[in-house]
Amino acid sequence: MHNKKVWKTVKGADFVKHIYTGKTKDVYELENGHYLLKFKDDVTGENGVFDPGANTVGLTMEGAGRAGLRLTKHFFEILKEKDIPTHYIDADIEEATMTVQPATVFGKGLEVICRYRAVGSFLRRYGMYAQEEQPLDAFVEVTLKDDDRQDPPISEDALAMLGILSHEEYKELKELTKKIAATVKEELAKKEIDLYDIKFEFGRAKNGQVLLIDEISGGNMRAYKQGKYIEPLELEKMMLEM
Amino acid sequence: MHNKKVWKTVKGADFVKHIYTGKTKDVYELENGHYLLKFKDDVTGENGVFDPGANTVGLTMEGAGRAGLRLTKHFFEILKEKDIPTHYIDADIEEATMTVQPATVFGKGLEVICRYRAVGSFLRRYGMYAQEEQPLDAFVEVTLKDDDRQDPPISEDALAMLGILSHEEYKELKELTKKIAATVKEELAKKEIDLYDIKFEFGRAKNGQVLLIDEISGGNMRAYKQGKYIEPLELEKMMLEM
């Protein structure tokens, strides 16, 4: 409660309560019950190098918040058209804010990863069986958000046993992940960009529905063009230029 | 082929071919096509301390091979009576050898763990959600045998995708694991010993059947009596005394 804060927004809701300070965004509650996400210019990484899987804020990039929000808005609006459930309501690029419906995370938060190529932690774990950049068929895996334990991977059975996610919810989350990743992959392909992997967060809405939450920006994915890795800010520029 | 070796056994098969040197046992092929496992006195651990999950041979204990074989023989003969498929044919305690039907491992080898209590690597990974020694309902997980990558856990989907194990085989292996672990747990309970966790290896027989392979000795499990951990050699003594 010592975090409680009164804050003036441009969204018509006069006062908000400060709920949470994240690595790349802050969360406020609006008077109408919606939540407001304020995107920051911090990105995750280590020693000044961007790494979407890192647990530390490695660097601050001017305009990173707005650029991430712009791409997030772009994808969330496409998902809305496809009737894929997300927390998105609307976004204000100028203010670097997104209005969403509140959702509770599973356990203390999960990351759901969809992989089209063997890179990153997949290769570090399964390098005995996989070649670097080997195609993977929209492989879905879940990791716990737990900085102290390096975000360990966790199986469907363990998620169910520990009361984090039911088997039913796991199936729903896996199906949604494949649909959303396929949508992003398709959008990137229009610019001849290859999606190697992407991570999502999901939550439960008040009515129990499983929703995509958080954001979909350059920092959530590894994208390549003609075999060359594209930095998040660069990706956001390439995706949104006319 | 430089490992080829001719060796005289007491089992009636005159000559055997050296197939493999493991951490705790060596494997020879018999002339009749069966394999002979020779149990060694080395046990896994680090810095002289036994650890069933360790990848290094930490110490040598006089009689460890024979004691491990005695318990293995005990359990495998119970499983045989229950028609649970294993590679076991017979054992010669004096020679510290076990005769088995050959089987190929899945991929480059898996470990299948069944957990009744949250300890060890489970707790190191999922300590955010589990209390030390919390009961677990015969939770099954699979890890890759890969010393260089610290035996990473792997999901059913990843096993199938990497061609290590089909979904059908995974189900079979999981069911067998639960049955075998329950059998061991029951045997230990007769001596008022609690089984916390146990690890198995499985293979495919020539006819494709999934079989329990390797051994079931003190080094495969964590056992406790009145809250006190029991060392493998001690466990073997307690289980086999009349």
Short mmCIF file of C-alpha atoms in Angstrom, two decimals:
data_model
loop_
_atom_site.label_atom_id
_atom_site.label_comp_id
_atom_site.label_asym_id
_atom_site.label_seq_id
_atom_site.Cartn_x
_atom_site.Cartn_y
_atom_site.Cartn_z
CA MET A 1 0.00 0.00 0.00
CA HIS A 2 2.99 2.32 0.41
CA ASN A 3 3.06 2.28 -3.40
CA LYS A 4 -0.35 3.92 -3.69
CA LYS A 5 -0.11 6.87 -6.00
CA VAL A 6 -2.49 9.35 -7.54
CA TRP A 7 -1.79 10.09 -11.14
CA LYS A 8 -3.43 12.20 -13.84
CA THR A 9 -4.00 10.44 -17.16
CA VAL A 10 -5.10 11.63 -20.57
CA LYS A 11 -7.58 8.78 -20.86
CA GLY A 12 -10.55 10.41 -19.18
CA ALA A 13 -10.08 8.41 -15.99
CA ASP A 14 -8.85 11.01 -13.57
CA PHE A 15 -7.21 9.00 -10.88
CA VAL A 16 -5.35 5.76 -10.87
CA LYS A 17 -3.82 3.58 -8.24
CA HIS A 18 -0.29 2.32 -8.69
CA ILE A 19 -0.45 -1.48 -8.76
CA TYR A 20 2.91 -2.78 -9.85
CA THR A 21 6.34 -1.71 -11.15
CA GLY A 22 7.70 -4.09 -13.76
CA LYS A 23 10.99 -4.31 -15.61
CA THR A 24 9.67 -2.70 -18.77
CA LYS A 25 6.35 -1.22 -17.69
CA ASP A 26 4.33 0.05 -14.74
CA VAL A 27 0.72 -0.86 -14.03
CA TYR A 28 -2.02 1.41 -12.67
CA GLU A 29 -5.66 0.79 -11.88
CA LEU A 30 -8.20 3.14 -13.43
CA GLU A 31 -11.36 4.24 -11.68
CA ASN A 32 -13.54 2.26 -14.12
CA GLY A 33 -11.77 -0.97 -13.16
CA HIS A 34 -9.58 -1.18 -16.27
CA TYR A 35 -5.82 -1.28 -15.90
CA LEU A 36 -3.39 1.12 -17.53
CA LEU A 37 0.05 -0.10 -18.62
CA LYS A 38 2.71 2.59 -18.92
CA PHE A 39 5.50 1.47 -21.25
CA LYS A 40 9.05 2.42 -20.19
CA ASP A 41 12.20 2.88 -22.25
CA ASP A 42 14.00 0.08 -20.37
CA VAL A 43 14.65 -3.21 -22.16
CA THR A 44 15.85 -6.53 -20.75
CA GLY A 45 19.39 -7.70 -21.32
CA GLU A 46 22.78 -7.99 -19.74
CA ASN A 47 25.79 -5.68 -19.98
CA GLY A 48 24.09 -3.38 -22.45
CA VAL A 49 23.15 -6.19 -24.86
CA PHE A 50 19.48 -6.91 -25.52
CA ASP A 51 18.28 -10.43 -24.61
CA PRO A 52 14.51 -11.12 -24.60
CA GLY A 53 15.07 -14.00 -22.17
CA ALA A 54 17.10 -11.98 -19.65
CA ASN A 55 15.80 -11.18 -16.20
CA THR A 56 17.62 -7.90 -15.78
CA VAL A 57 17.06 -4.53 -17.36
CA GLY A 58 20.24 -4.14 -19.38
CA LEU A 59 19.83 -0.82 -21.09
CA THR A 60 17.53 2.10 -21.69
CA MET A 61 16.74 3.06 -25.27
CA GLU A 62 15.15 6.39 -26.12
CA GLY A 63 11.70 5.73 -27.55
CA ALA A 64 11.79 1.98 -26.82
CA GLY A 65 8.55 2.16 -24.81
CA ARG A 66 6.54 3.89 -27.52
CA ALA A 67 7.97 1.74 -30.31
CA GLY A 68 7.13 -1.42 -28.34
CA LEU A 69 3.63 -0.15 -27.70
CA ARG A 70 3.11 0.71 -31.36
CA LEU A 71 3.94 -2.85 -32.42
CA THR A 72 1.89 -4.28 -29.53
CA LYS A 73 -1.13 -2.23 -30.60
CA HIS A 74 -0.65 -3.40 -34.19
CA PHE A 75 -0.67 -7.09 -33.21
CA PHE A 76 -3.38 -6.87 -30.55
CA GLU A 77 -5.73 -5.21 -33.04
CA ILE A 78 -5.15 -7.99 -35.56
CA LEU A 79 -5.85 -10.58 -32.82
CA LYS A 80 -9.05 -8.73 -31.92
CA GLU A 81 -10.24 -9.03 -35.53
CA LYS A 82 -9.53 -12.76 -35.34
CA ASP A 83 -11.53 -13.08 -32.09
CA ILE A 84 -8.48 -14.32 -30.21
CA PRO A 85 -9.00 -13.36 -26.54
CA THR A 86 -6.52 -10.78 -25.21
CA HIS A 87 -6.60 -8.17 -22.44
CA TYR A 88 -6.30 -5.28 -24.93
CA ILE A 89 -8.84 -2.43 -24.90
CA ASP A 90 -6.99 0.49 -26.49
CA ALA A 91 -3.67 2.29 -26.62
CA ASP A 92 -2.37 5.86 -26.55
CA ILE A 93 0.97 6.00 -28.35
CA GLU A 94 1.70 9.62 -27.36
CA GLU A 95 1.34 8.80 -23.64
CA ALA A 96 2.96 5.35 -24.06
CA THR A 97 -0.03 3.75 -22.33
CA MET A 98 -2.27 0.80 -23.06
CA THR A 99 -5.66 0.20 -21.41
CA VAL A 100 -6.47 -3.41 -20.68
CA GLN A 101 -8.94 -5.52 -18.78
CA PRO A 102 -7.44 -6.83 -15.56
CA ALA A 103 -6.39 -10.45 -15.40
CA THR A 104 -4.67 -12.56 -12.78
CA VAL A 105 -1.54 -14.42 -13.82
CA PHE A 106 -1.15 -18.17 -13.35
CA GLY A 107 0.76 -18.86 -10.14
CA LYS A 108 3.34 -16.09 -9.82
CA GLY A 109 3.58 -15.72 -13.59
CA LEU A 110 4.51 -17.95 -16.51
CA GLU A 111 6.22 -17.40 -19.81
CA VAL A 112 4.89 -19.38 -22.74
CA ILE A 113 7.32 -19.77 -25.60
CA CYS A 114 6.58 -20.82 -29.18
CA ARG A 115 9.60 -21.92 -31.20
CA TYR A 116 10.10 -22.19 -34.95
CA ARG A 117 13.89 -22.49 -34.82
CA ALA A 118 16.28 -24.05 -32.31
CA VAL A 119 18.08 -21.11 -30.67
CA GLY A 120 18.52 -19.66 -27.17
CA SER A 121 17.64 -21.71 -24.10
CA PHE A 122 16.16 -24.52 -26.22
CA LEU A 123 19.55 -25.12 -27.79
CA ARG A 124 21.35 -24.72 -24.47
CA ARG A 125 19.15 -27.50 -23.03
CA TYR A 126 18.66 -29.83 -26.01
CA GLY A 127 21.82 -29.20 -28.02
CA MET A 128 22.61 -32.93 -27.88
CA TYR A 129 19.61 -33.54 -30.15
CA ALA A 130 19.14 -30.30 -32.08
CA GLN A 131 21.27 -28.32 -34.53
CA GLU A 132 21.49 -24.55 -34.19
CA GLU A 133 18.62 -22.88 -36.12
CA GLN A 134 17.03 -26.25 -36.96
CA PRO A 135 13.32 -25.74 -37.82
CA LEU A 136 10.90 -26.62 -35.01
CA ASP A 137 7.20 -27.13 -35.63
CA ALA A 138 5.66 -24.35 -33.47
CA PHE A 139 7.00 -26.08 -30.36
CA VAL A 140 5.37 -24.72 -27.19
CA GLU A 141 6.98 -24.75 -23.76
CA VAL A 142 6.28 -23.06 -20.46
CA THR A 143 8.76 -21.58 -18.01
CA LEU A 144 8.17 -20.18 -14.55
CA LYS A 145 8.92 -16.49 -14.02
CA ASP A 146 11.43 -16.96 -11.24
CA ASP A 147 14.58 -14.85 -11.49
CA ASP A 148 16.25 -16.64 -8.57
CA ARG A 149 15.89 -20.00 -10.30
CA GLN A 150 16.65 -18.83 -13.85
CA ASP A 151 13.08 -19.24 -15.11
CA PRO A 152 12.98 -23.07 -15.07
CA PRO A 153 10.97 -24.95 -17.72
CA ILE A 154 7.96 -26.80 -16.33
CA SER A 155 5.80 -29.60 -17.74
CA GLU A 156 2.01 -29.75 -18.05
CA ASP A 157 1.93 -32.39 -15.29
CA ALA A 158 4.00 -30.28 -12.89
CA LEU A 159 1.86 -27.19 -13.60
CA ALA A 160 -1.27 -29.17 -12.77
CA MET A 161 0.23 -30.85 -9.69
CA LEU A 162 1.45 -27.56 -8.24
CA GLY A 163 -1.99 -26.00 -8.78
CA ILE A 164 -0.67 -23.40 -11.23
CA LEU A 165 -2.72 -24.41 -14.27
CA SER A 166 -5.27 -27.17 -14.85
CA HIS A 167 -4.82 -29.67 -17.71
CA GLU A 168 -7.79 -27.99 -19.44
CA GLU A 169 -6.23 -24.54 -19.12
CA TYR A 170 -2.90 -25.89 -20.36
CA LYS A 171 -4.54 -27.18 -23.55
CA GLU A 172 -6.29 -23.84 -24.07
CA LEU A 173 -3.07 -21.91 -23.47
CA LYS A 174 -1.12 -24.13 -25.87
CA GLU A 175 -3.73 -23.75 -28.62
CA LEU A 176 -3.89 -19.97 -28.14
CA THR A 177 -0.09 -19.77 -28.19
CA LYS A 178 0.10 -21.56 -31.54
CA LYS A 179 -2.61 -19.36 -33.06
CA ILE A 180 -1.07 -16.10 -31.83
CA ALA A 181 2.46 -17.09 -32.82
CA ALA A 182 1.21 -18.09 -36.29
CA THR A 183 -0.45 -14.67 -36.63
CA VAL A 184 2.76 -12.84 -35.70
CA LYS A 185 4.81 -15.11 -37.98
CA GLU A 186 2.47 -14.34 -40.88
CA GLU A 187 2.72 -10.57 -40.27
CA LEU A 188 6.53 -10.74 -40.15
CA ALA A 189 6.61 -12.85 -43.31
CA LYS A 190 4.90 -9.99 -45.19
CA LYS A 191 8.15 -8.02 -44.65
CA GLU A 192 10.26 -11.11 -45.43
CA ILE A 193 11.22 -11.40 -41.79
CA ASP A 194 11.54 -14.86 -40.16
CA LEU A 195 10.20 -15.46 -36.66
CA TYR A 196 12.54 -17.80 -34.74
CA ASP A 197 10.77 -17.74 -31.38
CA ILE A 198 8.36 -15.64 -29.36
CA LYS A 199 7.26 -15.53 -25.74
CA PHE A 200 3.87 -14.64 -24.33
CA GLU A 201 2.19 -14.16 -21.00
CA PHE A 202 -1.32 -15.32 -20.26
CA GLY A 203 -3.77 -14.63 -17.49
CA ARG A 204 -7.29 -15.42 -16.33
CA ALA A 205 -9.98 -12.78 -16.80
CA LYS A 206 -12.58 -12.26 -14.07
CA ASN A 207 -14.90 -14.69 -15.90
CA GLY A 208 -12.15 -17.35 -15.93
CA GLN A 209 -11.30 -17.03 -19.63
CA VAL A 210 -7.64 -17.54 -20.59
CA LEU A 211 -6.37 -14.28 -22.17
CA LEU A 212 -3.15 -13.13 -23.78
CA ILE A 213 -1.80 -10.35 -21.52
CA ASP A 214 1.31 -8.14 -21.42
CA GLU A 215 2.62 -7.04 -24.82
CA ILE A 216 3.81 -8.28 -28.22
CA SER A 217 6.78 -6.14 -29.16
CA GLY A 218 10.28 -6.64 -30.48
CA GLY A 219 11.45 -7.56 -26.99
CA ASN A 220 9.20 -10.65 -27.00
CA MET A 221 10.66 -12.32 -30.03
CA ARG A 222 13.73 -13.26 -32.03
CA ALA A 223 13.36 -12.19 -35.65
CA TYR A 224 15.82 -12.60 -38.52
CA LYS A 225 16.05 -11.21 -42.03
CA GLN A 226 18.19 -13.13 -44.53
CA GLY A 227 19.85 -14.92 -41.64
CA LYS A 228 20.67 -11.69 -39.77
CA TYR A 229 19.22 -11.03 -36.31
CA ILE A 230 17.06 -7.89 -36.07
CA GLU A 231 17.22 -5.80 -32.88
CA PRO A 232 13.81 -5.05 -31.27
CA LEU A 233 13.78 -1.34 -32.11
CA GLU A 234 14.84 -2.04 -35.67
CA LEU A 235 12.15 -4.73 -35.96
CA GLU A 236 9.51 -2.32 -34.71
CA LYS A 237 10.62 0.23 -37.33
CA MET A 238 10.62 -2.35 -40.14
CA MET A 239 7.20 -3.69 -39.17
CA LEU A 240 5.49 -0.32 -38.91
CA GLU A 241 6.98 1.65 -41.78
CA MET A 242 4.56 2.22 -44.62
CA MET B 1 36.27 -51.58 -31.72
CA HIS B 2 39.49 -50.92 -29.81
CA ASN B 3 37.37 -51.83 -26.76
CA LYS B 4 36.81 -55.40 -27.96
CA LYS B 5 37.78 -57.79 -25.24
CA VAL B 6 37.58 -61.49 -24.64
CA TRP B 7 36.52 -62.41 -21.18
CA LYS B 8 35.81 -65.67 -19.36
CA THR B 9 32.55 -65.75 -17.39
CA VAL B 10 31.10 -68.22 -14.92
CA LYS B 11 27.75 -68.15 -16.71
CA GLY B 12 28.41 -70.90 -19.23
CA ALA B 13 28.89 -68.44 -22.09
CA ASP B 14 32.58 -68.67 -22.75
CA PHE B 15 33.38 -65.48 -24.53
CA VAL B 16 31.94 -62.04 -24.37
CA LYS B 17 32.52 -58.82 -26.22
CA HIS B 18 33.07 -55.62 -24.27
CA ILE B 19 30.27 -53.22 -25.27
CA TYR B 20 30.37 -50.29 -22.91
CA THR B 21 32.03 -48.93 -19.77
CA GLY B 22 29.62 -47.05 -17.53
CA LYS B 23 30.04 -45.06 -14.34
CA THR B 24 28.86 -47.87 -12.09
CA LYS B 25 28.88 -50.91 -14.38
CA ASP B 26 30.42 -52.41 -17.50
CA VAL B 27 28.44 -54.17 -20.23
CA TYR B 28 29.49 -57.26 -22.21
CA GLU B 29 27.74 -59.18 -24.95
CA LEU B 30 27.36 -62.93 -24.46
CA GLU B 31 27.57 -65.43 -27.28
CA ASN B 32 23.85 -66.26 -26.99
CA GLY B 33 22.92 -62.62 -27.63
CA HIS B 34 22.17 -61.75 -24.01
CA TYR B 35 24.07 -58.96 -22.31
CA LEU B 36 26.04 -59.26 -19.10
CA LEU B 37 26.22 -56.31 -16.70
CA LYS B 38 29.22 -56.32 -14.34
CA PHE B 39 28.50 -54.20 -11.26
CA LYS B 40 31.41 -52.07 -9.98
CA ASP B 41 32.13 -50.71 -6.52
CA ASP B 42 32.01 -47.10 -7.77
CA VAL B 43 29.05 -44.91 -6.84
CA THR B 44 28.04 -41.52 -8.18
CA GLY B 45 28.58 -38.40 -6.13
CA GLU B 46 30.84 -35.45 -5.67
CA ASN B 47 33.76 -34.93 -3.28
CA GLY B 48 33.25 -38.27 -1.59
CA VAL B 49 29.55 -37.66 -0.90
CA PHE B 50 26.97 -39.94 -2.51
CA ASP B 51 24.42 -38.18 -4.76
CA PRO B 52 22.15 -40.36 -6.94
CA GLY B 53 21.69 -37.43 -9.35
CA ALA B 54 25.40 -36.72 -9.79
CA ASN B 55 27.17 -37.31 -13.07
CA THR B 56 30.56 -38.11 -11.60
CA VAL B 57 31.82 -41.13 -9.75
CA GLY B 58 32.50 -39.68 -6.33
CA LEU B 59 33.73 -42.61 -4.33
CA THR B 60 34.39 -46.32 -4.33
CA MET B 61 32.81 -48.42 -1.63
CA GLU B 62 33.93 -51.98 -0.95
CA GLY B 63 31.05 -54.31 -1.80
CA ALA B 64 28.86 -51.55 -3.27
CA GLY B 65 28.54 -53.42 -6.57
CA ARG B 66 27.36 -56.69 -5.01
CA ALA B 67 25.03 -54.96 -2.55
CA GLY B 68 23.47 -52.94 -5.40
CA LEU B 69 23.05 -56.08 -7.46
CA ARG B 70 21.43 -57.96 -4.57
CA LEU B 71 18.77 -55.27 -4.18
CA THR B 72 18.35 -55.02 -7.96
CA LYS B 73 17.80 -58.79 -8.20
CA HIS B 74 15.28 -58.56 -5.34
CA PHE B 75 13.19 -55.89 -7.08
CA PHE B 76 13.49 -57.27 -10.60
CA GLU B 77 12.23 -60.66 -9.43
CA ILE B 78 9.21 -59.03 -7.80
CA LEU B 79 8.51 -57.11 -11.04
CA LYS B 80 8.80 -60.36 -13.01
CA GLU B 81 6.10 -61.92 -10.83
CA LYS B 82 3.91 -58.89 -11.53
CA ASP B 83 4.47 -59.24 -15.31
CA ILE B 84 6.04 -55.80 -15.50
CA PRO B 85 8.41 -55.86 -18.48
CA THR B 86 12.12 -55.51 -17.59
CA HIS B 87 15.38 -56.58 -19.20
CA TYR B 88 16.22 -58.94 -16.30
CA ILE B 89 17.04 -62.59 -16.96
CA ASP B 90 19.12 -63.65 -13.94
CA ALA B 91 21.88 -62.56 -11.60
CA ASP B 92 25.06 -64.01 -10.06
CA ILE B 93 25.76 -62.21 -6.79
CA GLU B 94 29.19 -63.83 -6.30
CA GLU B 95 30.42 -62.60 -9.69
CA ALA B 96 28.54 -59.28 -9.36
CA THR B 97 26.92 -59.88 -12.76
CA MET B 98 23.39 -59.68 -14.11
CA THR B 99 22.26 -61.24 -17.40
CA VAL B 100 19.71 -59.22 -19.34
CA GLN B 101 18.07 -59.07 -22.73
CA PRO B 102 19.59 -56.32 -24.85
CA ALA B 103 17.63 -53.13 -25.36
CA THR B 104 18.35 -49.85 -27.08
CA VAL B 105 17.97 -46.68 -25.05
CA PHE B 106 15.75 -43.79 -26.17
CA GLY B 107 17.88 -41.19 -27.91
CA LYS B 108 21.21 -41.11 -26.09
CA GLY B 109 19.59 -42.16 -22.82
CA LEU B 110 16.90 -40.77 -20.54
CA GLU B 111 16.33 -40.78 -16.83
CA VAL B 112 12.74 -41.15 -15.67
CA ILE B 113 12.08 -39.90 -12.17
CA CYS B 114 9.10 -40.63 -9.95
CA ARG B 115 8.67 -38.29 -6.99
CA TYR B 116 6.70 -38.73 -3.76
CA ARG B 117 8.35 -35.83 -1.92
CA ALA B 118 9.70 -32.46 -3.07
CA VAL B 119 13.49 -32.74 -2.67
CA GLY B 120 16.59 -32.48 -4.88
CA SER B 121 16.37 -30.97 -8.36
CA PHE B 122 12.57 -30.68 -8.15
CA LEU B 123 12.92 -28.31 -5.23
CA ARG B 124 15.81 -26.45 -6.87
CA ARG B 125 13.59 -25.79 -9.90
CA TYR B 126 10.13 -25.35 -8.35
CA GLY B 127 10.98 -24.06 -4.88
CA MET B 128 8.80 -20.99 -5.52
CA TYR B 129 5.75 -23.29 -5.45
CA ALA B 130 6.79 -26.25 -3.31
CA GLN B 131 7.87 -26.70 0.30
CA GLU B 132 10.81 -28.97 1.10
CA GLU B 133 9.60 -32.58 1.55
CA GLN B 134 6.03 -31.67 0.53
CA PRO B 135 4.20 -34.84 -0.64
CA LEU B 136 3.95 -35.24 -4.42
CA ASP B 137 1.51 -37.65 -6.03
CA ALA B 138 3.90 -40.03 -7.88
CA PHE B 139 4.98 -37.15 -10.10
CA VAL B 140 6.85 -38.40 -13.19
CA GLU B 141 9.42 -36.37 -15.10
CA VAL B 142 12.03 -37.15 -17.71
CA THR B 143 15.55 -35.74 -17.98
CA LEU B 144 18.10 -36.21 -20.73
CA LYS B 145 21.31 -38.00 -19.83
CA ASP B 146 23.66 -35.20 -20.84
CA ASP B 147 26.50 -34.45 -18.42
CA ASP B 148 27.57 -31.34 -20.34
CA ARG B 149 24.11 -29.80 -19.97
CA GLN B 150 23.40 -30.97 -16.41
CA ASP B 151 20.76 -33.54 -17.41
CA PRO B 152 18.04 -31.05 -18.48
CA PRO B 153 14.37 -31.90 -17.89
CA ILE B 154 12.40 -32.42 -21.09
CA SER B 155 8.66 -32.45 -21.83
CA GLU B 156 6.60 -35.08 -23.64
CA ASP B 157 6.18 -32.68 -26.58
CA ALA B 158 9.92 -32.02 -26.86
CA LEU B 159 10.70 -35.75 -26.65
CA ALA B 160 8.27 -36.42 -29.49
CA MET B 161 9.44 -33.48 -31.60
CA LEU B 162 13.11 -34.43 -31.29
CA GLY B 163 12.30 -38.02 -32.28
CA ILE B 164 13.44 -39.45 -28.93
CA LEU B 165 10.14 -40.99 -27.84
CA SER B 166 6.68 -41.11 -29.44
CA HIS B 167 3.63 -39.85 -27.53
CA GLU B 168 2.48 -43.49 -27.30
CA GLU B 169 5.81 -44.60 -25.84
CA TYR B 170 5.76 -41.69 -23.39
CA LYS B 171 2.39 -42.81 -22.04
CA GLU B 172 3.65 -46.38 -21.70
CA LEU B 173 6.83 -45.25 -19.97
CA LYS B 174 4.91 -43.01 -17.58
CA GLU B 175 2.49 -45.80 -16.64
CA LEU B 176 5.32 -48.31 -16.16
CA THR B 177 7.23 -45.79 -14.04
CA LYS B 178 4.27 -45.31 -11.70
CA LYS B 179 3.73 -49.07 -11.36
CA ILE B 180 7.40 -49.84 -10.69
CA ALA B 181 7.85 -46.95 -8.26
CA ALA B 182 4.70 -48.06 -6.39
CA THR B 183 6.15 -51.58 -6.13
CA VAL B 184 9.44 -50.30 -4.70
CA LYS B 185 7.60 -47.94 -2.34
CA GLU B 186 5.50 -50.83 -1.06
CA GLU B 187 8.57 -53.00 -0.46
CA LEU B 188 10.31 -50.20 1.43
CA ALA B 189 7.19 -49.54 3.49
CA LYS B 190 7.40 -53.11 4.82
CA LYS B 191 10.59 -52.01 6.61
CA GLU B 192 8.99 -48.68 7.58
CA ILE B 193 11.19 -46.86 5.09
CA ASP B 194 9.77 -43.93 3.07
CA LEU B 195 10.58 -43.58 -0.62
CA TYR B 196 11.07 -39.88 -1.52
CA ASP B 197 12.06 -40.31 -5.16
CA ILE B 198 13.47 -42.88 -7.53
CA LYS B 199 14.98 -42.80 -11.01
CA PHE B 200 14.75 -45.42 -13.73
CA GLU B 201 16.07 -46.06 -17.19
CA PHE B 202 14.01 -47.57 -19.95
CA GLY B 203 14.81 -49.05 -23.33
CA ARG B 204 13.21 -50.67 -26.34
CA ALA B 205 13.54 -54.44 -26.72
CA LYS B 206 14.17 -55.93 -30.18
CA ASN B 207 10.38 -56.40 -30.57
CA GLY B 208 9.78 -52.72 -29.77
CA GLN B 209 8.45 -53.27 -26.25
CA VAL B 210 9.30 -50.62 -23.63
CA LEU B 211 11.34 -52.28 -20.84
CA LEU B 212 12.82 -51.21 -17.54
CA ILE B 213 16.60 -51.53 -17.93
CA ASP B 214 19.68 -50.77 -15.79
CA GLU B 215 19.26 -51.47 -12.06
CA ILE B 216 17.12 -50.69 -9.00
CA SER B 217 19.52 -50.25 -6.12
CA GLY B 218 20.12 -47.80 -3.31
CA GLY B 219 21.88 -45.47 -5.74
CA ASN B 220 18.66 -45.01 -7.72
CA MET B 221 16.54 -43.65 -4.92
CA ARG B 222 16.26 -41.37 -1.93
CA ALA B 223 14.91 -43.27 1.09
CA TYR B 224 14.25 -41.98 4.60
CA LYS B 225 13.47 -43.65 7.91
CA GLN B 226 11.79 -41.52 10.59
CA GLY B 227 12.87 -38.41 8.68
CA LYS B 228 16.51 -39.51 8.43
CA TYR B 229 18.14 -40.08 5.03
CA ILE B 230 19.45 -43.63 4.49
CA GLU B 231 22.70 -44.10 2.55
CA PRO B 232 22.48 -46.57 -0.39
CA LEU B 233 24.65 -49.28 1.21
CA GLU B 234 22.74 -48.98 4.47
CA LEU B 235 19.43 -49.16 2.58
CA GLU B 236 20.56 -52.30 0.79
CA LYS B 237 21.47 -53.89 4.11
CA MET B 238 18.18 -52.89 5.74
CA MET B 239 16.12 -54.17 2.81
CA LEU B 240 17.85 -57.53 2.54
CA GLU B 241 18.41 -58.52 6.16
CA MET B 242 16.19 -61.36 7.23
#
